Structures are given as C-alpha cells and as structure tokens.
Amino acid sequence: MRLAIASVAGLAWLVLAWLLLRDAVPDGLAVGTIDVEAEFGADLVEEARRFERVLLGVWALSQATLLVTLWIYVRRGAGLTRESAAGPIGTGMLLGMLGLGLVWLAQLPFGLVALWWERRHEVSSVGYLEWIAGDWLELGAAFTFVSGALVIVMFLARWLGDWWWIPGGAVFVATVAAFALVSPYLAETSQARDPALVREADALERAEGTGDIPLRIEDVSGDTSQANAYAAGFGPTRAIVLWDTLLDFPDGQVRVVLAHEIAHHAGRHIEKAVAWFALFAFPSAWLLMRVTRRRGGMGAPEAVPVALFVVALVSLATLPLQNIVSRGVERDADWRALDATADPDAARGLFRGFASSSLGDPNPPTWAYVLLQTHPTLAQRVAMVDAWEAREASSKRDDP
Ligand SMILES: [Zn+2]
C-alpha cells in the first residue's frame, strides 16, 4: 500500500515537473559551442577566471563551515532545552534564533573576504560597515521568517503528530506565493517616465503577447554602478523593474533586457517558480518529519537544531536541481527576447558587457556550473544567439 502511494506520488511529481519544464525554445535546437577567448578576449577571460576562482573557494569553505557549525549545534543544542524556562514552542523558537545567530557569525568572515575581493576588483563599491548593516537586516528578516515557520510547524506537529507535513507544506507554499505576489511593492521604485522607453516596452509586450505590464525604475545609482533588471509579481501585481544604472546602456541592449524581463512574465516564470517550490517543499517537509522523529518529532524543541541542519543540507543538496530549473527559465527568456527584438548583435553586446562589468567567467568549471550557475553561462548565451541567427537565416532560405 505504502509502495503504491509512493509510486503514484513520484509519478505525479515527474509529470508536473515535465509540464513545468516546457518552454518556447524549439525542440532539438542545435546550440553549438563558441570560442570563448575570441568572443570575450583572452585577457578578460583570464582575469575573470582568476577573480572567480577565489570567490568559488570562499563559497566552498563557507558552506563546509555552515554544515559543521550546524552539526555541532545538533550535538550540543538539545542540551540547552533543559535550561529554558519557556514552554516547548517558545524554547523551540529560541533554539531556532540561536542557531541562525551562530550561522550568521560563522558566515560573516567569508562574506567580508568576498567583499574585500570584489572591492579590490572594482566589482563592488559597498563599504564594509554598510555591508554588515545590510547583512544584519537580512538576518532580521531570516529571524522573522524562521520564527514564524517554527511556530506554525511546531503547533501543527503538536496537534496532528506525523501528519503535520501536509498542512505545513501547504502553509510554506502559500507564504512563498504571497511573497511573490507582493514583492513588486517591497523595493522603492517609481513609474518609468521616458516616453521612448515606455513606447519600446509597449511594443515588446505586444510582440510577446503579455498585455500591458507596469514599468518601474529603481534608483540605485548612488550605491552601485552594476546594472540589473527583474520581473516581479504575478497576476494583478506583475511589474518590470529596471535599475536606473541600466538606462546608460546602448538603446539596443536596454531593449534586449526589457524583452528578457517581459519574457519572464510571458512564460509565467514566477508562477512556475512557486509551483517548483511546492514540488520541493512537500518532500522536504516529509523528510523533516522522518528525520526529527528520534528527537520526539517537530513538536519537541530538541528537534529544532536537527531541523536547521536538515534544511541547510537539503538546500545544498538540491542546488544542482534548482539551477537546472533556473537555467531553463533563463534560456526560455533569452530565446523569447531574441524573437521579440530580432537584434542578435545587441544581445551579444550585452553578454560581452556582463563579462567585463561583473567579471563573470564566461565558461566556469563544471562543479561551479552545477552548484552555482543560475543562468546559462555567458558562453552558452552567446552560442544561443548564434543558434537563433542560424535558424533565422535558414527559415529565410526556405521561405523566400
Ligand atoms: Zn532572467
């Protein structure tokens, strides 16, 4: 019986994943490889490689430290419950915050080293104190989130026993969906005013069939010279946000970025991200229920350090899968943007610019690609532009 339920659930998971992976990129599209040194310049490639090697090393060390810290907390943390005067849920929350505080302290030196390296290469201009203050704010947000999650999970587990993971998973998915819905309002932005830019966005929205999407500008030029843009929200809240630093780019490149962000809405990538979260959340909640049983289940505060360790381990172990999904939607957005703009030279120029402004290695080592590459590599993105161009040329030949 159990085996039957597990097989049905596994099959349903695979079918849903397959549906979510469908995209606008033509099936069987032949994307070749490019000569990275010729495309980006040998000096830049060498510099980017040296720059990224250090950041990758720092990342690997920080992850190892994170797991070791949490493992020690698993061994020692449960003893602290005897000293707590709070009730079980209050004690669980205290243990959750203490665990997060330890993680924050253990990660802090690595963050500072990475910042030092980025400042040295003029990729970042953020000050150290400013960075720590920002990190501190993030810690506050994490505290709030983890405390909320613990209260809900511990309450459900004390009420429903081992079955908490089903409503618990649903609560997490609902929270993530609500967050995705309100996220356009979390950053301070203003409506885009430049009439040429707004006209351009309208034309691209028509080309990609999305209907009108509000275009907003985020004023970041005082803090950074990096350029960025993102699609946020879904349904009634969907929006496209451009950093004002991007507006200095050549018009053709701004168009490519706009088309790419509109494509995230055209492909319903934000709704899909919530659906993917659900596909990971329920099995993770189930795993959490199983692993914490020996400590009395998630209703017992002793289980909290174990839960933190499992969440960290699962997040790390599923990185390769998360990145496959993320690279898939980015590829989809790149392809739709090429179709909408029909300007392969602007796309190439944009990707070349990314390599020099953020010193991104166009062709990173395989392990880094698998664990950390959320977008196709710059080499792959340029190769896709080539593939789009080749396909365009051959369809013109077939259909004069
Ligand atoms: Zn994107």
XYZ file of C-alpha atoms and ligand atoms in Angstrom:
401
model
C 0.000 0.000 0.000
C 2.746 2.413 1.035
C 4.743 1.490 -2.028
C 1.697 2.148 -4.230
C 1.137 5.608 -2.689
C 4.831 6.444 -3.031
C 4.874 5.390 -6.703
C 1.761 7.405 -7.540
C 3.218 10.458 -5.762
C 6.560 10.003 -7.558
C 4.850 9.697 -10.928
C 2.686 12.774 -10.283
C 5.847 14.694 -9.315
C 7.553 13.748 -12.585
C 4.525 14.664 -14.715
C 4.238 18.073 -13.013
C 7.976 18.686 -13.388
C 7.772 17.781 -17.068
C 4.864 20.197 -17.590
C 6.756 22.968 -15.808
C 9.880 22.425 -17.903
C 8.109 23.096 -21.217
C 9.226 26.335 -22.849
C 9.446 28.397 -26.042
C 12.867 27.105 -27.113
C 12.360 24.923 -30.220
C 12.794 21.200 -29.529
C 16.084 19.836 -30.733
C 17.608 23.284 -31.249
C 21.265 22.771 -32.104
C 23.301 25.101 -29.876
C 26.996 24.828 -30.649
C 29.945 25.957 -28.591
C 31.831 29.179 -29.124
C 35.477 30.155 -28.987
C 35.379 31.861 -25.590
C 38.736 33.627 -25.935
C 37.870 35.011 -29.371
C 34.427 36.179 -28.247
C 35.317 37.780 -24.908
C 39.056 38.468 -25.310
C 41.767 36.277 -23.786
C 42.799 38.872 -21.187
C 39.275 39.342 -19.861
C 38.671 35.581 -19.693
C 41.914 35.090 -17.756
C 41.103 37.938 -15.352
C 37.523 36.711 -14.802
C 38.805 33.197 -14.130
C 41.287 34.390 -11.518
C 38.628 36.605 -9.952
C 36.022 33.865 -9.738
C 38.401 31.158 -8.527
C 38.810 32.978 -5.199
C 35.064 33.581 -4.793
C 34.344 29.917 -5.517
C 36.911 28.818 -2.938
C 35.395 31.179 -0.346
C 31.927 29.833 -1.142
C 33.009 26.192 -0.761
C 34.691 26.943 2.591
C 31.679 28.897 3.836
C 29.325 26.018 3.007
C 31.559 23.494 4.758
C 31.714 25.792 7.811
C 27.953 26.196 7.767
C 27.353 22.447 7.844
C 29.990 21.842 10.539
C 28.545 24.642 12.701
C 25.038 23.256 12.427
C 26.266 19.716 13.061
C 27.920 20.824 16.313
C 24.659 22.591 17.167
C 22.756 19.333 16.564
C 25.060 17.569 19.067
C 25.089 20.304 21.712
C 21.954 22.399 21.131
C 19.400 19.942 22.540
C 21.051 20.187 25.984
C 20.050 23.862 26.129
C 16.347 22.986 26.262
C 16.736 21.962 29.922
C 17.842 25.491 30.799
C 14.906 27.179 29.106
C 12.038 28.417 31.217
C 9.836 28.987 28.160
C 7.215 26.478 27.005
C 8.054 23.989 24.221
C 7.200 26.280 21.301
C 8.934 29.273 22.896
C 12.010 27.136 23.579
C 11.939 25.879 20.003
C 11.900 29.477 18.733
C 14.807 30.418 20.993
C 16.798 27.452 19.675
C 15.925 28.469 16.111
C 17.191 32.022 16.665
C 20.327 30.862 18.443
C 21.056 28.504 15.532
C 20.572 31.304 12.991
C 22.778 33.627 15.036
C 25.543 31.010 15.057
C 25.197 30.521 11.313
C 25.385 34.278 10.772
C 28.558 34.591 12.865
C 30.183 31.611 11.138
C 29.393 33.052 7.678
C 30.380 36.644 8.422
C 34.155 36.289 7.819
C 33.575 34.634 4.432
C 31.192 37.380 3.371
C 33.756 40.012 4.328
C 36.574 38.261 2.450
C 34.367 38.014 -0.651
C 33.508 41.708 -0.354
C 37.184 42.621 0.025
C 37.962 40.671 -3.159
C 35.102 42.293 -5.091
C 36.098 45.785 -3.967
C 39.689 45.099 -4.968
C 38.458 44.266 -8.475
C 36.013 47.180 -8.540
C 33.070 44.833 -8.958
C 31.567 46.206 -5.733
C 31.844 49.615 -4.099
C 29.838 48.772 -0.973
C 31.565 49.772 2.297
C 32.298 47.113 4.938
C 30.052 48.635 7.616
C 27.297 49.221 5.093
C 27.598 45.575 4.034
C 27.413 44.322 7.628
C 24.364 46.552 8.238
C 22.659 45.081 5.152
C 23.600 41.583 6.261
C 22.195 42.373 9.712
C 18.893 43.419 8.131
C 18.798 40.153 6.211
C 19.427 38.313 9.463
C 16.451 40.131 10.977
C 14.274 39.048 8.057
C 15.545 35.461 8.427
C 14.786 35.556 12.184
C 11.223 36.639 11.470
C 10.745 34.025 8.782
C 12.262 31.143 10.762
C 10.371 32.038 13.958
C 7.110 32.174 12.030
C 7.837 28.867 10.319
C 8.778 27.202 13.624
C 5.648 28.403 15.414
C 3.455 27.039 12.623
C 5.298 23.724 12.235
C 5.604 23.066 15.989
C 1.979 23.952 16.553
C 0.840 21.660 13.693
C 3.121 18.843 14.869
C 1.814 19.035 18.435
C -1.724 18.969 17.104
C -1.536 16.498 14.185
C 1.572 14.424 15.004
C 3.408 12.995 11.987
C 0.816 14.372 9.568
C 1.877 17.980 10.113
C 3.990 17.899 6.941
C 0.968 18.081 4.615
C -0.656 21.270 6.015
C 2.850 22.511 6.915
C 3.987 22.175 3.287
C 0.805 23.961 2.165
C 1.448 26.852 4.556
C 5.000 27.260 3.193
C 3.777 27.266 -0.400
C 1.077 29.820 0.447
C 3.685 32.023 2.152
C 6.017 31.891 -0.840
C 3.126 32.637 -3.219
C 2.055 35.626 -1.085
C 5.639 36.883 -1.005
C 5.941 36.572 -4.804
C 2.685 38.471 -5.172
C 3.695 41.464 -3.014
C 7.389 41.550 -3.987
C 6.977 44.422 -6.535
C 5.987 46.645 -3.590
C 8.989 45.748 -1.446
C 11.522 47.823 -3.382
C 11.252 51.591 -3.631
C 10.509 52.299 -7.295
C 8.897 54.981 -9.429
C 6.957 54.764 -12.663
C 9.085 54.985 -15.827
C 8.614 58.391 -17.470
C 10.879 58.388 -20.523
C 8.283 58.231 -23.372
C 10.659 56.442 -25.769
C 11.382 53.737 -23.188
C 7.692 53.264 -22.381
C 6.852 53.018 -26.108
C 9.581 50.436 -26.564
C 8.262 48.369 -23.643
C 4.692 48.539 -25.008
C 5.858 47.299 -28.418
C 7.765 44.390 -26.860
C 4.791 43.490 -24.647
C 2.644 43.308 -27.779
C 5.266 41.162 -29.531
C 5.409 38.766 -26.589
C 1.643 38.778 -26.055
C 1.589 39.743 -22.386
C -0.741 42.753 -22.351
C 0.282 45.885 -20.504
C 2.806 45.452 -17.658
C 3.786 48.436 -15.455
C 7.403 49.513 -15.995
C 9.160 50.812 -12.863
C 12.583 52.344 -12.235
C 14.611 51.649 -9.098
C 17.048 54.406 -8.179
C 20.287 52.638 -7.204
C 22.934 54.755 -8.951
C 24.027 56.250 -5.613
C 25.003 52.801 -4.281
C 26.323 50.811 -7.204
C 27.437 51.018 -10.800
C 26.195 47.499 -11.520
C 23.187 47.215 -13.799
C 20.235 44.942 -13.180
C 16.588 44.390 -14.007
C 13.954 41.955 -12.848
C 10.413 40.779 -13.389
C 8.347 40.559 -10.197
C 4.814 39.772 -9.085
C 2.174 37.858 -10.988
C -1.449 38.347 -11.999
C -2.591 41.813 -10.878
C 0.778 42.763 -9.318
C 3.152 41.877 -12.141
C 5.767 44.516 -12.904
C 9.117 45.014 -14.555
C 11.789 46.872 -12.629
C 14.880 48.410 -14.226
C 17.755 49.788 -12.171
C 18.470 53.353 -13.278
C 22.101 52.297 -13.897
C 20.866 50.216 -16.828
C 19.482 53.258 -18.634
C 23.022 54.368 -19.604
C 23.412 51.235 -21.740
C 23.011 51.466 -25.550
C 19.324 51.503 -26.560
C 19.505 48.130 -28.321
C 20.848 46.461 -25.167
C 18.181 48.045 -22.959
C 15.637 46.632 -25.405
C 17.122 43.134 -25.030
C 16.927 43.402 -21.233
C 13.331 44.677 -21.394
C 12.357 41.858 -23.749
C 14.036 39.316 -21.448
C 12.144 40.559 -18.369
C 8.838 40.729 -20.262
C 9.546 37.142 -21.345
C 9.620 36.063 -17.682
C 6.000 37.190 -17.489
C 5.110 35.832 -20.952
C 6.450 32.405 -19.891
C 4.725 32.695 -16.476
C 8.079 32.017 -14.850
C 7.140 33.487 -11.474
C 4.037 31.311 -11.148
C 6.193 28.381 -12.256
C 8.790 29.184 -9.591
C 6.066 28.955 -6.937
C 4.955 25.614 -8.404
C 8.561 24.342 -8.333
C 8.830 25.462 -4.721
C 5.776 23.316 -3.967
C 7.401 20.325 -5.679
C 10.390 20.677 -3.353
C 8.532 21.832 -0.204
C 6.305 18.797 0.341
C 9.044 16.135 0.046
C 11.321 18.301 2.234
C 8.617 18.644 4.901
C 8.098 14.882 4.808
C 11.846 14.319 5.189
C 11.931 16.736 8.123
C 9.124 14.778 9.787
C 11.035 11.481 9.359
C 14.445 12.742 10.452
C 13.207 14.515 13.585
C 11.229 11.512 14.871
C 14.077 10.295 17.076
C 14.068 13.634 18.900
C 10.345 13.492 19.551
C 9.195 14.983 16.243
C 8.842 18.638 15.226
C 6.602 19.315 18.228
C 9.620 18.985 20.530
C 12.155 21.829 20.862
C 15.016 19.267 20.854
C 14.215 18.668 17.177
C 14.876 22.274 16.125
C 18.684 22.043 15.710
C 18.198 18.851 13.659
C 15.612 20.642 11.518
C 18.014 23.540 10.829
C 20.756 21.097 9.832
C 18.413 19.154 7.525
C 17.129 22.339 5.871
C 20.705 23.516 5.225
C 21.720 20.098 3.886
C 18.653 19.765 1.638
C 19.135 23.302 0.270
C 22.729 22.481 -0.620
C 21.977 19.018 -1.999
C 19.175 20.281 -4.241
C 21.220 23.199 -5.647
C 22.015 21.282 -8.859
C 18.294 20.662 -9.459
C 17.306 24.224 -8.549
C 19.903 25.502 -11.015
C 18.693 23.229 -13.823
C 15.221 24.718 -13.347
C 16.520 28.280 -13.125
C 18.793 27.931 -16.178
C 15.803 26.521 -18.081
C 13.629 29.606 -17.500
C 16.528 31.975 -18.242
C 17.163 30.161 -21.524
C 13.461 30.438 -22.313
C 13.542 34.202 -21.578
C 16.666 34.680 -23.737
C 15.027 32.862 -26.634
C 11.767 34.827 -26.396
C 13.797 38.067 -26.184
C 15.670 37.157 -29.387
C 12.368 36.508 -31.152
C 10.865 39.779 -29.904
C 13.857 42.051 -30.578
C 15.376 40.268 -33.611
C 18.598 42.039 -32.679
C 21.301 39.388 -32.141
C 24.132 41.938 -32.177
C 22.621 43.837 -29.238
C 22.245 40.567 -27.311
C 25.888 39.667 -27.961
C 26.996 43.145 -26.904
C 25.015 42.829 -23.687
C 26.558 39.471 -22.754
C 30.054 40.731 -23.532
C 29.328 43.710 -21.281
C 28.278 41.378 -18.422
C 31.610 39.593 -18.613
C 33.598 42.804 -18.214
C 31.381 44.626 -15.696
C 30.878 41.762 -13.249
C 33.993 39.760 -14.199
C 31.830 36.678 -14.720
C 33.803 33.727 -16.053
C 32.129 33.040 -19.435
C 32.912 29.346 -19.059
C 33.210 28.339 -15.367
C 34.495 24.972 -14.058
C 31.931 22.143 -14.173
C 31.427 21.807 -10.392
C 30.755 25.547 -10.119
C 28.381 25.348 -13.074
C 26.431 22.509 -11.462
C 26.261 24.059 -7.977
C 26.060 27.792 -8.609
C 25.138 28.705 -12.175
C 21.570 30.056 -12.031
C 21.755 31.413 -15.589
C 23.221 29.760 -18.683
C 26.917 30.695 -18.880
C 27.780 33.758 -20.955
C 29.371 31.383 -23.481
C 26.109 29.420 -23.704
C 24.075 32.601 -24.026
C 26.206 33.826 -26.933
C 26.042 30.355 -28.517
C 22.265 30.572 -28.325
C 22.312 33.912 -30.132
C 24.333 32.196 -32.882
C 21.782 29.350 -32.990
C 18.905 31.853 -33.253
C 20.661 33.623 -36.111
C 21.387 30.389 -37.970
C 17.756 29.309 -37.639
C 16.531 32.686 -38.850
C 18.837 32.514 -41.888
C 17.694 29.004 -42.812
C 13.982 29.860 -42.451
C 14.511 32.816 -44.793
C 16.106 30.466 -47.315
C 13.158 28.016 -47.082
C 10.534 30.719 -47.298
C 11.686 33.491 -49.647
Zn 16.108 36.424 -16.325
